[in-house]
Coordinates of C-alpha atoms and ligand atoms in Angstrom, one line a residue:
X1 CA 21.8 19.2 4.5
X2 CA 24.7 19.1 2.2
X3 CA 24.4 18.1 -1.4
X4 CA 25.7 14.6 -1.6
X5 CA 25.6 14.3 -5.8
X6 CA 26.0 10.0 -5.4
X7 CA 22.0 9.8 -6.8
X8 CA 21.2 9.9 -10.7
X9 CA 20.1 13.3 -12.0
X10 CA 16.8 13.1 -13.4
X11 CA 14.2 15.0 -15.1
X12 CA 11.1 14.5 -13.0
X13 CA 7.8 15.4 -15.1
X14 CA 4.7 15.2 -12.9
X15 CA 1.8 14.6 -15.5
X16 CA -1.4 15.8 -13.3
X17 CA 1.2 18.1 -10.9
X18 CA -2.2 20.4 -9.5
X19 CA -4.3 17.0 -8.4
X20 CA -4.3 15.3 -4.7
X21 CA -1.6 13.1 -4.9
X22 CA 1.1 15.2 -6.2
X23 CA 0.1 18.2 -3.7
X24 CA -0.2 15.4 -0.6
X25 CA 2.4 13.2 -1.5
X26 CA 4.7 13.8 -4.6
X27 CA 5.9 17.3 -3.7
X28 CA 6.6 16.6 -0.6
X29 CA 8.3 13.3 -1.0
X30 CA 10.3 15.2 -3.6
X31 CA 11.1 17.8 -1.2
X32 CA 12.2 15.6 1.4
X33 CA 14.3 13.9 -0.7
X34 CA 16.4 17.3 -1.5
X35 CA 16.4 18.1 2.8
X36 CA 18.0 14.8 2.9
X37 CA 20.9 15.6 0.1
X38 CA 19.1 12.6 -2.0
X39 CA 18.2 14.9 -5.1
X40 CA 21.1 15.4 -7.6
X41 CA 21.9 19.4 -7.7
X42 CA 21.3 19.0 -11.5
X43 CA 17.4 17.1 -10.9
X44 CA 14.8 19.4 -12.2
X45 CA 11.0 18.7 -11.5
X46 CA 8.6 19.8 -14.4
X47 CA 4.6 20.2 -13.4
X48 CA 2.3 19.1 -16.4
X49 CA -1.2 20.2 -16.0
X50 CA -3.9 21.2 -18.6
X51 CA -4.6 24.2 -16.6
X52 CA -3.3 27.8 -17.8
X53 CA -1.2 29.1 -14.9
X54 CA 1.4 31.3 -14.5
X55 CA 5.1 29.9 -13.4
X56 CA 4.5 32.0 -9.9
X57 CA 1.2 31.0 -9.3
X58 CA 2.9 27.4 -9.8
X59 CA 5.6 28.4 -7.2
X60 CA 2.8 30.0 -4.5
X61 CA 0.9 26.7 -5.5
X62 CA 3.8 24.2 -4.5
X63 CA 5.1 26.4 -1.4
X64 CA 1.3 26.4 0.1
X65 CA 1.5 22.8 -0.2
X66 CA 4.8 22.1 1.5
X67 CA 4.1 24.4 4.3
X68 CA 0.9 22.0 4.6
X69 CA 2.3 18.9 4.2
X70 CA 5.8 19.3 5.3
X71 CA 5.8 21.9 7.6
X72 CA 2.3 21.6 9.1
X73 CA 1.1 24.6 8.6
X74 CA 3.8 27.0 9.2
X75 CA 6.0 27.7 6.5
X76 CA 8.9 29.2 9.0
X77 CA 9.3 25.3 9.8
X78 CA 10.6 24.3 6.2
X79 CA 14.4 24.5 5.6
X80 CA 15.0 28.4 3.9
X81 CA 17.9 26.9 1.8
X82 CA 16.2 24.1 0.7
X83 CA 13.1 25.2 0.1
X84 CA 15.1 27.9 -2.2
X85 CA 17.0 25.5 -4.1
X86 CA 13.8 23.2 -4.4
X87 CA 11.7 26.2 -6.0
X88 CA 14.8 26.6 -8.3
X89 CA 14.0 23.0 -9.6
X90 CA 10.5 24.0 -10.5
X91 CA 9.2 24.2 -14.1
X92 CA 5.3 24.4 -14.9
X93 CA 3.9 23.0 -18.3
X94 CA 0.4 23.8 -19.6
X95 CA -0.5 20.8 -21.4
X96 CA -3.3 18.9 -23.1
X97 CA -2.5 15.5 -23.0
X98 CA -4.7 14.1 -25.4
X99 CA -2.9 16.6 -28.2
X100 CA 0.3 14.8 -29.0
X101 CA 1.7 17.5 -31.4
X102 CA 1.8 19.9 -27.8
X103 CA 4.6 17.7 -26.1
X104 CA 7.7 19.0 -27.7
X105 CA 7.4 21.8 -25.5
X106 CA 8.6 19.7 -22.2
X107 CA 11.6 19.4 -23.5
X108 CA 12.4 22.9 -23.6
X109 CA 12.0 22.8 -19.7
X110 CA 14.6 19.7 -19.5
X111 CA 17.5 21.3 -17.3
X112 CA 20.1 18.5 -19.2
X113 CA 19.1 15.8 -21.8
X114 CA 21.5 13.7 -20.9
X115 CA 19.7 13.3 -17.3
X116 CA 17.5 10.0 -16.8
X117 CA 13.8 10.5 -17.2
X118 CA 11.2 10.1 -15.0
X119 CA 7.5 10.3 -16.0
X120 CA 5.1 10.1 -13.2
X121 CA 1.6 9.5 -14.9
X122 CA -0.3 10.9 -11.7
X123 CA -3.7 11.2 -14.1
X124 CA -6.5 8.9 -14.5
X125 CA -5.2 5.8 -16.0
X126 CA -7.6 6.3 -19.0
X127 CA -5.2 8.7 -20.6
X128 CA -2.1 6.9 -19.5
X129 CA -1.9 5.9 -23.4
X130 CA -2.4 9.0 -24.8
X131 CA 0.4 10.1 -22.4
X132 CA 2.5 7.8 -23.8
X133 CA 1.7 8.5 -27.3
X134 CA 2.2 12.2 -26.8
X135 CA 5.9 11.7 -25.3
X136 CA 6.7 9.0 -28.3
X137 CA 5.7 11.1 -30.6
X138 CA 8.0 14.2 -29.2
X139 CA 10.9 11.8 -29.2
X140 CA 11.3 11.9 -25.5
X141 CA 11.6 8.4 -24.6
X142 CA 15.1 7.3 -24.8
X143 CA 16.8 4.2 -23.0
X144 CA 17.1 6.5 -19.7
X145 CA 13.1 7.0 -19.8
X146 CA 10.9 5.6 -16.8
X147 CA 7.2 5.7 -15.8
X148 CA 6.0 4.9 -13.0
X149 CA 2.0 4.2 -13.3
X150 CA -0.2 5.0 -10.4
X151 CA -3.1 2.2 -9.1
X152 CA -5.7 1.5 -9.9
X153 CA -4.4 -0.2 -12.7
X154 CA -8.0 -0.8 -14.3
X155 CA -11.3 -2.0 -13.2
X156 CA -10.9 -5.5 -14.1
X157 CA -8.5 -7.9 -15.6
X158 CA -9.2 -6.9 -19.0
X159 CA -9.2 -2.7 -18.5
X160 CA -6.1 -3.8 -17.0
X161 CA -4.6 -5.7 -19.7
X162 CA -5.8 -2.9 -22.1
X163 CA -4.1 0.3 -19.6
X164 CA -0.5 -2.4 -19.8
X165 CA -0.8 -2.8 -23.1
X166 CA -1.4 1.0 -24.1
X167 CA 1.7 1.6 -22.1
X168 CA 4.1 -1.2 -22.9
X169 CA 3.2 0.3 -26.8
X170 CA 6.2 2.7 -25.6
X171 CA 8.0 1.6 -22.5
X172 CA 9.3 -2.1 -21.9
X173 CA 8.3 -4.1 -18.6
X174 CA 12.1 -2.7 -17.6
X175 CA 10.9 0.9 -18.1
X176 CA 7.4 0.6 -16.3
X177 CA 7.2 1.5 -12.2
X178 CA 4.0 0.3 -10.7
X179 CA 2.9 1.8 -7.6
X180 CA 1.4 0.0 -4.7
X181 CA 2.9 2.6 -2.1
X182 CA 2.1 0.1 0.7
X183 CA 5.6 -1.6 -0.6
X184 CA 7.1 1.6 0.1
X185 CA 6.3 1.9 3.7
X186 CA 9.0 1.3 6.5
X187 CA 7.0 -1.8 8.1
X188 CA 6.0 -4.1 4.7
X189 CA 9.6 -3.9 3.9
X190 CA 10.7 -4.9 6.9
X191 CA 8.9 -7.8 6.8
X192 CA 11.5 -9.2 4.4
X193 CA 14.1 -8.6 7.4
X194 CA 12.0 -10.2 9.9
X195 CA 11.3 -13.1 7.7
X196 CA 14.9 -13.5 6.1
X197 CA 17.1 -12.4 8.8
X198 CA 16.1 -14.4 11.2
X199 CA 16.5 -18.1 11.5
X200 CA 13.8 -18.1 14.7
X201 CA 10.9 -17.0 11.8
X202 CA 12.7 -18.4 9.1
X203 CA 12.9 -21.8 10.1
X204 CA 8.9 -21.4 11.5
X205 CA 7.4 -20.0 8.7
X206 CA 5.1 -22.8 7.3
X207 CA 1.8 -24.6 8.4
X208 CA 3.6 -27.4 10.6
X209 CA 4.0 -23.8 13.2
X210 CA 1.8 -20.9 12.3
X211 CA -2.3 -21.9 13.2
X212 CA -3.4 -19.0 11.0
X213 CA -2.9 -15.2 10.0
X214 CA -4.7 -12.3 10.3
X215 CA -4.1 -8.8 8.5
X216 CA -6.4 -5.8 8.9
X217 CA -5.6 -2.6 7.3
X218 CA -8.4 -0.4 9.4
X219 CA -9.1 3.5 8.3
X220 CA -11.2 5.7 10.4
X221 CA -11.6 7.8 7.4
X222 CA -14.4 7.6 4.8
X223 CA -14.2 8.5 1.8
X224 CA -12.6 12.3 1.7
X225 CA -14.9 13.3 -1.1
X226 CA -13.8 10.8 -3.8
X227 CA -17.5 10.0 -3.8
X228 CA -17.3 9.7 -7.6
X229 CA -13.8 7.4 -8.1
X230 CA -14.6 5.6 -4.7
X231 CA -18.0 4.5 -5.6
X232 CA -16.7 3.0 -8.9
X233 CA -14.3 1.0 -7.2
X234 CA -15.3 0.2 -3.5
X235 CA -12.7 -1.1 -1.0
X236 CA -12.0 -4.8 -3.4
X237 CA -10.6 -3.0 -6.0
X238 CA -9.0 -0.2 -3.8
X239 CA -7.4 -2.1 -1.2
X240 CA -7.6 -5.6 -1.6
X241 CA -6.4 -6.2 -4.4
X242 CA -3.6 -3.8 -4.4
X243 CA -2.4 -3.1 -0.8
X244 CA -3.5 -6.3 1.2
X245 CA -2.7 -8.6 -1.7
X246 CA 0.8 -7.0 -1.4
X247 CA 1.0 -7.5 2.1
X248 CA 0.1 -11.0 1.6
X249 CA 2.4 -12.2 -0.6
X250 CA 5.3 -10.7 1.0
X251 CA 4.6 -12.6 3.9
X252 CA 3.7 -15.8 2.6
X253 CA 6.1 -16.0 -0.4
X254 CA 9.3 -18.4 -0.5
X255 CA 12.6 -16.7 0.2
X256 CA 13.7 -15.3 -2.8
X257 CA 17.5 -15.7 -4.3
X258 CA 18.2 -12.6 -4.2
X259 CA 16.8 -8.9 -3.1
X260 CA 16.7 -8.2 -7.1
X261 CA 13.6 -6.8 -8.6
X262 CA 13.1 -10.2 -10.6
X263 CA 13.7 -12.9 -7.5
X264 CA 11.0 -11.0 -5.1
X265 CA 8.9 -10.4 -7.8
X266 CA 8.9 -14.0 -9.2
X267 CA 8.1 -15.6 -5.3
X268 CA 5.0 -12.6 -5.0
X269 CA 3.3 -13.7 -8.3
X270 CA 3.5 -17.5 -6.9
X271 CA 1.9 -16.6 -3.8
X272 CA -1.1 -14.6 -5.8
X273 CA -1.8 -17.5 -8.2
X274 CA -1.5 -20.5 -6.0
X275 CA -4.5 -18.1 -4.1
X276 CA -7.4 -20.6 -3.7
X277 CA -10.4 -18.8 -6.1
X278 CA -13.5 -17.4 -4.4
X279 CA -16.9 -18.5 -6.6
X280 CA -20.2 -18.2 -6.1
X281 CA -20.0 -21.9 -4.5
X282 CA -17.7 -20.7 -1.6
X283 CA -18.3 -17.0 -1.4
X284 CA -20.8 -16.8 1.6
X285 CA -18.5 -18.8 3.7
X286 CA -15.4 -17.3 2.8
X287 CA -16.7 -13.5 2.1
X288 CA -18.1 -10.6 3.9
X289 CA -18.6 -7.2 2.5
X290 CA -20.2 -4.4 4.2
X291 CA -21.2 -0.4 4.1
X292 CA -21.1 1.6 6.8
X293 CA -24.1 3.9 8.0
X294 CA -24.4 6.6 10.5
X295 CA -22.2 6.6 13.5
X296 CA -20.0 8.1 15.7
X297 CA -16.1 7.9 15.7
X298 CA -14.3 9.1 18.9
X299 CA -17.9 11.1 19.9
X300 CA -18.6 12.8 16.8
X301 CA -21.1 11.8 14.4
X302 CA -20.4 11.0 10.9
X303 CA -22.6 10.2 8.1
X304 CA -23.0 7.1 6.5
X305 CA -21.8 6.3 3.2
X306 CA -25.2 6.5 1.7
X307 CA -25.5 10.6 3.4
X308 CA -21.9 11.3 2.0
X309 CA -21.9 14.6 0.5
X310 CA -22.9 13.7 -3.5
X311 CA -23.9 9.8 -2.6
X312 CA -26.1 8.1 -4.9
X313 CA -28.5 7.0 -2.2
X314 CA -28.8 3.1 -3.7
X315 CA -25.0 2.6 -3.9
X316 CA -24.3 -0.9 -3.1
X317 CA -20.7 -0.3 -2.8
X318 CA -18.7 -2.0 -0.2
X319 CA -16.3 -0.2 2.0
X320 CA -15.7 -3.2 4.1
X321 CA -14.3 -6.5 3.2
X322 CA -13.1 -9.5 5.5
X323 CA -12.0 -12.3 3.4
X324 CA -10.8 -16.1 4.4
X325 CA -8.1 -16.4 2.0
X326 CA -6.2 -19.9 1.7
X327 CA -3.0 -20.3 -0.2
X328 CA -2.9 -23.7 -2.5
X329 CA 0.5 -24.6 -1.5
X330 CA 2.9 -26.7 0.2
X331 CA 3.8 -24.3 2.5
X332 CA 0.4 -23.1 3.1
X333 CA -1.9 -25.8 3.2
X334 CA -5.0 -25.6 5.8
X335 CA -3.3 -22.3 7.2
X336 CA -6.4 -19.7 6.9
X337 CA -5.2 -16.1 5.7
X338 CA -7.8 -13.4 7.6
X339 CA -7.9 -10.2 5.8
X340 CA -9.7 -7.4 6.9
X341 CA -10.0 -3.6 5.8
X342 CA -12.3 -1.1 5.5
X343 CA -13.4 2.6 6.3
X344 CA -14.6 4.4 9.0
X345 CA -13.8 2.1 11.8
X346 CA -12.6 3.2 15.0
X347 CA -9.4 4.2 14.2
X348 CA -6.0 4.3 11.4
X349 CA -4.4 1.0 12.7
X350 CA -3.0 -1.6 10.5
X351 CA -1.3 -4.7 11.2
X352 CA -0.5 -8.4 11.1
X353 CA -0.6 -11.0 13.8
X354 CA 0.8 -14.5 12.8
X355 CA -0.8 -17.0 15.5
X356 CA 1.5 -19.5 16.3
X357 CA 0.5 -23.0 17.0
X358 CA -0.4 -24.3 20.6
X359 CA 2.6 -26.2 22.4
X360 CA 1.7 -29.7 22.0
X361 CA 2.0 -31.3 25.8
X362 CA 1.7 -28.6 28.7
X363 CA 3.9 -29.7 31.3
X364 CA 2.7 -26.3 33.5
X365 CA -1.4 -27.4 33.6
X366 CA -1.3 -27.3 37.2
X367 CA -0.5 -23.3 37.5
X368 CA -2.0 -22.7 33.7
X369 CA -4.3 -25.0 32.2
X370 CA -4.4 -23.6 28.5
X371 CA -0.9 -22.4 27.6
X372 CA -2.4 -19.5 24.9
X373 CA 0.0 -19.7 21.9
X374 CA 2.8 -17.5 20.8
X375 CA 1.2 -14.5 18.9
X376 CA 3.2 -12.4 16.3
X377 CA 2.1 -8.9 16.0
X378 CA 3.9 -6.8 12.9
X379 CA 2.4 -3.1 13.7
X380 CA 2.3 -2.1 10.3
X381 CA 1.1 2.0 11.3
X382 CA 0.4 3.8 13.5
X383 CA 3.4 3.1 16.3
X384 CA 5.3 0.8 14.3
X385 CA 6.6 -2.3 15.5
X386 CA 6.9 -5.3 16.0
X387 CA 5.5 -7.4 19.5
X388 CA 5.7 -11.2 20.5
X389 CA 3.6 -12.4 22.7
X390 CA 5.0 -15.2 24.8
X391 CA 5.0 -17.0 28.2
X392 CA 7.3 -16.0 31.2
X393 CA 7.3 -17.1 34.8
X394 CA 6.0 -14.0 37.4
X395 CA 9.0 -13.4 39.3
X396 CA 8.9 -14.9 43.2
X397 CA 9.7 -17.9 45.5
X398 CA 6.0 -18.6 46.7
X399 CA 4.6 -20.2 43.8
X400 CA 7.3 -21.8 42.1
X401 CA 5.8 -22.0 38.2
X402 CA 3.7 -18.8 38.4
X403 CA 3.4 -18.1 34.3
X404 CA 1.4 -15.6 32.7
X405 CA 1.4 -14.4 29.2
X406 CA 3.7 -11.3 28.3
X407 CA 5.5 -9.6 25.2
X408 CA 8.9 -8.3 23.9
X409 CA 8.1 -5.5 22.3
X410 CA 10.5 -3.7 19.5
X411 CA 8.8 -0.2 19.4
X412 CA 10.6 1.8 16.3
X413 CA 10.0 4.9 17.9
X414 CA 11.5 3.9 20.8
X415 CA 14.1 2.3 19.7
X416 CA 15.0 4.4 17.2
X417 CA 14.9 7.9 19.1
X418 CA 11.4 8.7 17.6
X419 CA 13.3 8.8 13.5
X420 CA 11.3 10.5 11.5
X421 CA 9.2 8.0 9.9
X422 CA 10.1 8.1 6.2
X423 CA 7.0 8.5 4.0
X424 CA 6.5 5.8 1.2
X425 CA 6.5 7.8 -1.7
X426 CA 9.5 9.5 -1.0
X427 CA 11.3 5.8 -1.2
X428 CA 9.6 4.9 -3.8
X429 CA 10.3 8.1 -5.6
X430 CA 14.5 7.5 -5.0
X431 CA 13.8 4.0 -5.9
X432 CA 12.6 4.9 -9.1
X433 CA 15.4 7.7 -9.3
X434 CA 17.6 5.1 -9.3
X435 CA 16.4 2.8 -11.3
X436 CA 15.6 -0.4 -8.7
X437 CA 12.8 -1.9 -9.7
X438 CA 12.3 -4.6 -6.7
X439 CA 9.3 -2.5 -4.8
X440 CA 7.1 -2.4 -8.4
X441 CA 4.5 -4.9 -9.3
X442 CA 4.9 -6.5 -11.9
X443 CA 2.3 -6.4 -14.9
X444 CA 2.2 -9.7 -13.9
X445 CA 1.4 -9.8 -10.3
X446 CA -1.5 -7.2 -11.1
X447 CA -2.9 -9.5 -13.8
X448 CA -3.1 -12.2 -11.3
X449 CA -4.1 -10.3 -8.2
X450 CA -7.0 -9.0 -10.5
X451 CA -8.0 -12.9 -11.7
X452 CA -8.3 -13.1 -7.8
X453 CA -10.5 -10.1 -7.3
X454 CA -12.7 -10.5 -10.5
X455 CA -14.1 -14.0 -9.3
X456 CA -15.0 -12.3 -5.9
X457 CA -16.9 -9.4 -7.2
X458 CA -18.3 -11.4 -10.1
X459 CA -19.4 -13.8 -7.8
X460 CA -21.0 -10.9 -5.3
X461 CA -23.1 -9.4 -8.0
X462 CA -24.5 -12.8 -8.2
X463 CA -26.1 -13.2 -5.0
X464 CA -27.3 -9.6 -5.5
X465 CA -27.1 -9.1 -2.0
X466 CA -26.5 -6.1 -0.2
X467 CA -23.2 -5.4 1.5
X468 CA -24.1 -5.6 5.0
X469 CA -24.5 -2.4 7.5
X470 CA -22.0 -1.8 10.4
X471 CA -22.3 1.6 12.0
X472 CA -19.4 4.3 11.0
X473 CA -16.5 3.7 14.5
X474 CA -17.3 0.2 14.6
X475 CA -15.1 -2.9 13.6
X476 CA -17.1 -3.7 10.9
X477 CA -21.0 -5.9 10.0
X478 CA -21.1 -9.1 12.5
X479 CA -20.8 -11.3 10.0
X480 CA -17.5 -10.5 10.2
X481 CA -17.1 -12.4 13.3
X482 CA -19.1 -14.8 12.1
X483 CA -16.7 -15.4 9.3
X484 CA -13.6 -16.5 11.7
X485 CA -15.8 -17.8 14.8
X486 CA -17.2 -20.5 12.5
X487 CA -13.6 -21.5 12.4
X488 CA -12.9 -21.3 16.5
X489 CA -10.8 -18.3 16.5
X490 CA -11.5 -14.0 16.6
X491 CA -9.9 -11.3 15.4
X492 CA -7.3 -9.7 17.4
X493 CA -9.0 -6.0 18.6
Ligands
BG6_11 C1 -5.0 4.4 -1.2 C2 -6.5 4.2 -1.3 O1 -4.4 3.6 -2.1 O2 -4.6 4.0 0.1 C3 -7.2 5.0 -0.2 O3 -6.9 4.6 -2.5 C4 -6.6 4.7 1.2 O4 -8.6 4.8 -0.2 C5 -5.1 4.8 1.2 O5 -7.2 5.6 2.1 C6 -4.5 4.3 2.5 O6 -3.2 4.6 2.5 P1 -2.4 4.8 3.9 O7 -1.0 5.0 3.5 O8 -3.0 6.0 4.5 O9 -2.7 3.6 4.7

């Protein structure tokens, strides 16, 4: 595609360019950003790593991971011009981070000074400080910098507080991108269109109309050998309190002013602090966690977590949660917020179904007795879309009021000619280019989402129990249907 110069030129430096996420996700997302005329011709993209490799090895590292990622295993597929001009961008940095006298040499690689910088601190957040440090000490932070800090922010509310604080020594809260990448995909932001653009959900949107919601962000993965990080953190700290709280507050928060950074940001925090806390009072009835063991998934076995290749065989790490999460609001009162997630179940499939409430009078009980409810389903991945479930009358002249319950379905693909759907880091990666800071979390909104969190796991280790077992392709420990039976309703399968 033709250059199209109307985005910032930026220096990119990826600090950790050799690890998982920049060879998934970064590159790529960087790439496709150039295919799609979105990088400025004078963008260059510098790869900070401690290792000692050569500037072609870096090049043959980078083109073995677009032809994976991007072209799916066949290089022939990536655009020859592009990928030409992308390679041209390329600069690799040997670096220690923790020596802060060794930085000056990035800004020999800097194509202009004048560009706006972006730092990407793709490493363990421990030595996001010394990062920082480093590039203060160099004298590369200027008005133009930006970092954008990957999760998990911390353990806990306080490593949090300690990683924000290391950082903010350097960059001000204007400066600092925070990455949940679940903001970035196509779906969550939609849900601010489907909530704010029309009056049908607008107007409906509050516990006189919506029974209860449920959101389940499913994986069929486990843990892809992250044995080590996963372990530490289990799916609370990896998922809930990140990614679903995210989801959550989008959908539940007021309407914001505006679409700035500061107006959706402001209503999001609300949402996470008016969150009713989980204690050890309340959290057998509101809480299930669970592990999974030894299964199947689509006729293959897997292994439990416990046989995971480098499993500490008395882990008591969760990688399933279902929570009942209540919102202490106006709004919100007595409306029940289901959350599920977890690994290994059946398949990738997240999404969120707002249950309407039941029509109040049924003037039809003579052809349909129980008039079900409307159902809103927002397919979050795979096959996006969006899917509401409501009554019509079965075509015919022998029974006049023959109803049943059917759907208007908004399929994207469909719809949109099967678009390519655009991968979250590469907008979150042009948002950050250009300086919009609206899909970020806020140190706030992690401080808070983390005050959530702690209570729950604080108040797990206290009844020392076991997460429960569900087998590896199932939808998770029984319990789980426990928790929203108890309250007369299932979970959508
Ligand atoms: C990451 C978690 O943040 O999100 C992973 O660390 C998880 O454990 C992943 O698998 C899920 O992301 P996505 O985009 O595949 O739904």
């Amino acid at each position: 595609m033709k250059k199209d110069d109307s985005q910032l030129a930026s220096e990119i430096v990826i600090f950790g360019v050799l690890g998982d996420l920049s060879r998934r996700k970064l590159l790529p997302a960087l790439y496709q950003l150039d295919l799609c005329g979105l990088l400025h011709s004078d963008s260059t993209i510098i790869g900070a790593a401690r290792q000692d490799i050569s500037g072609e090895d870096f090049t043959a590292f980078v083109m073995d991971n677009l032809t994976e990622f991007v072209g799916k295993g066949d290089s022939s597929s990536l655009d020859k011009e592009v990928t030409e001009r992308f390679i041209n961008r390329l600069n690799y940095q040997k670096l220690d981070f923790k020596d802060t006298s060794a930085y000056q040499s990035l800004e020999s690689a800097f194509g202009n000074k004048d560009n706006s910088r972006v730092y990407y601190f793709s490493t363990p957040p421990a030595i996001y400080g010394d990062i920082g440090a480093g590039l203060s000490e160099a004298n590369l932070i200027n008005a133009k910098a930006r970092v954008v800090m990957e999760k998990p922010i911390g353990h806990c509310l306080a490593s949090s507080k300690v990683i924000n604080d290391k950082v903010s020594k350097y960059f001000a809260e204007e400066q600092i991108y925070r990455i949940d990448h679940y903001l970035g995909k196509e779906t969550v932001l939609n849900l601010l269109v489907l909530r704010f653009a029309n009056s049908l959900f607008t107007n409906n949107w509050d516990r006189n109309c919506i029974d209860h919601v449920q959101i389940t962000v499913a994986e069929s993965v486990g843990i892809e050998g992250r044995w080590g990080f996963y372990d530490e953190a289990g799916q609370m700290r990896d998922m809930i309190q990140n990614h679903l709280l995210q989801i959550l507050s989008l959908l539940a928060m007021e309407p914001p002013a505006d679409l700035s950074a500061d107006s959706i940001r402001a209503e999001k925090l609300k949402v996470i602090k008016a969150l009713t806390p989980i204690t050890r009072q309340n959290i057998k009835d509101k809480t299930v966690r669970g592990q999974y063991s030894d299964g199947f998934l689509n006729g293959i076995a897997v292994p439990g977590y416990l046989n995971e290749e480098g499993a500490n065989t008395n882990s008591d790490t969760e990688t399933f949660v279902a929570i009942k999460a209540e919102i202490d609001n106006w709004r919100w009162a007595g409306v029940p917020f289901y959350l599920r997630t977890g690994k290994r179940m059946p398949a990738k499939h997240s999404e969120i179904v707002v249950h309407f409430k039941a029509q109040a009078h049924n003037i039809f009980k003579d052809n349909y007795s129980d008039l079900p409810a409307n159902k809103l389903t927002i397919r979050l991945q795979p096959d996006e879309g969006v899917e509401l479930q409501m009554m019509n009358k079965i075509p015919g002249i022998a029974n006049q009021m023959n109803i049943q319950e059917n759907k208007l379905d908004l399929s994207f693909s469909d719809t949109y000619n099967n678009a390519r759907v655009v991968d979250a880091y590469e907008r979150l990666m042009l948002e950050v280019i250009n300086g919009n800071q609206s899909l970020f979390v806020s140190r706030d909104e992690v401080e808070a989402a983390w005050t959530w969190a702690d209570s729950i796991i604080e108040a797990w280790h206290a009844t020392n129990e076991k997460p429960k077992a569900y087998a590896a392709g199932s939808w998770g420990p029984v319990s789980s249907i426990s928790l929203i039976a108890r309250d007369d309703r299932q979970w959508v399968e």
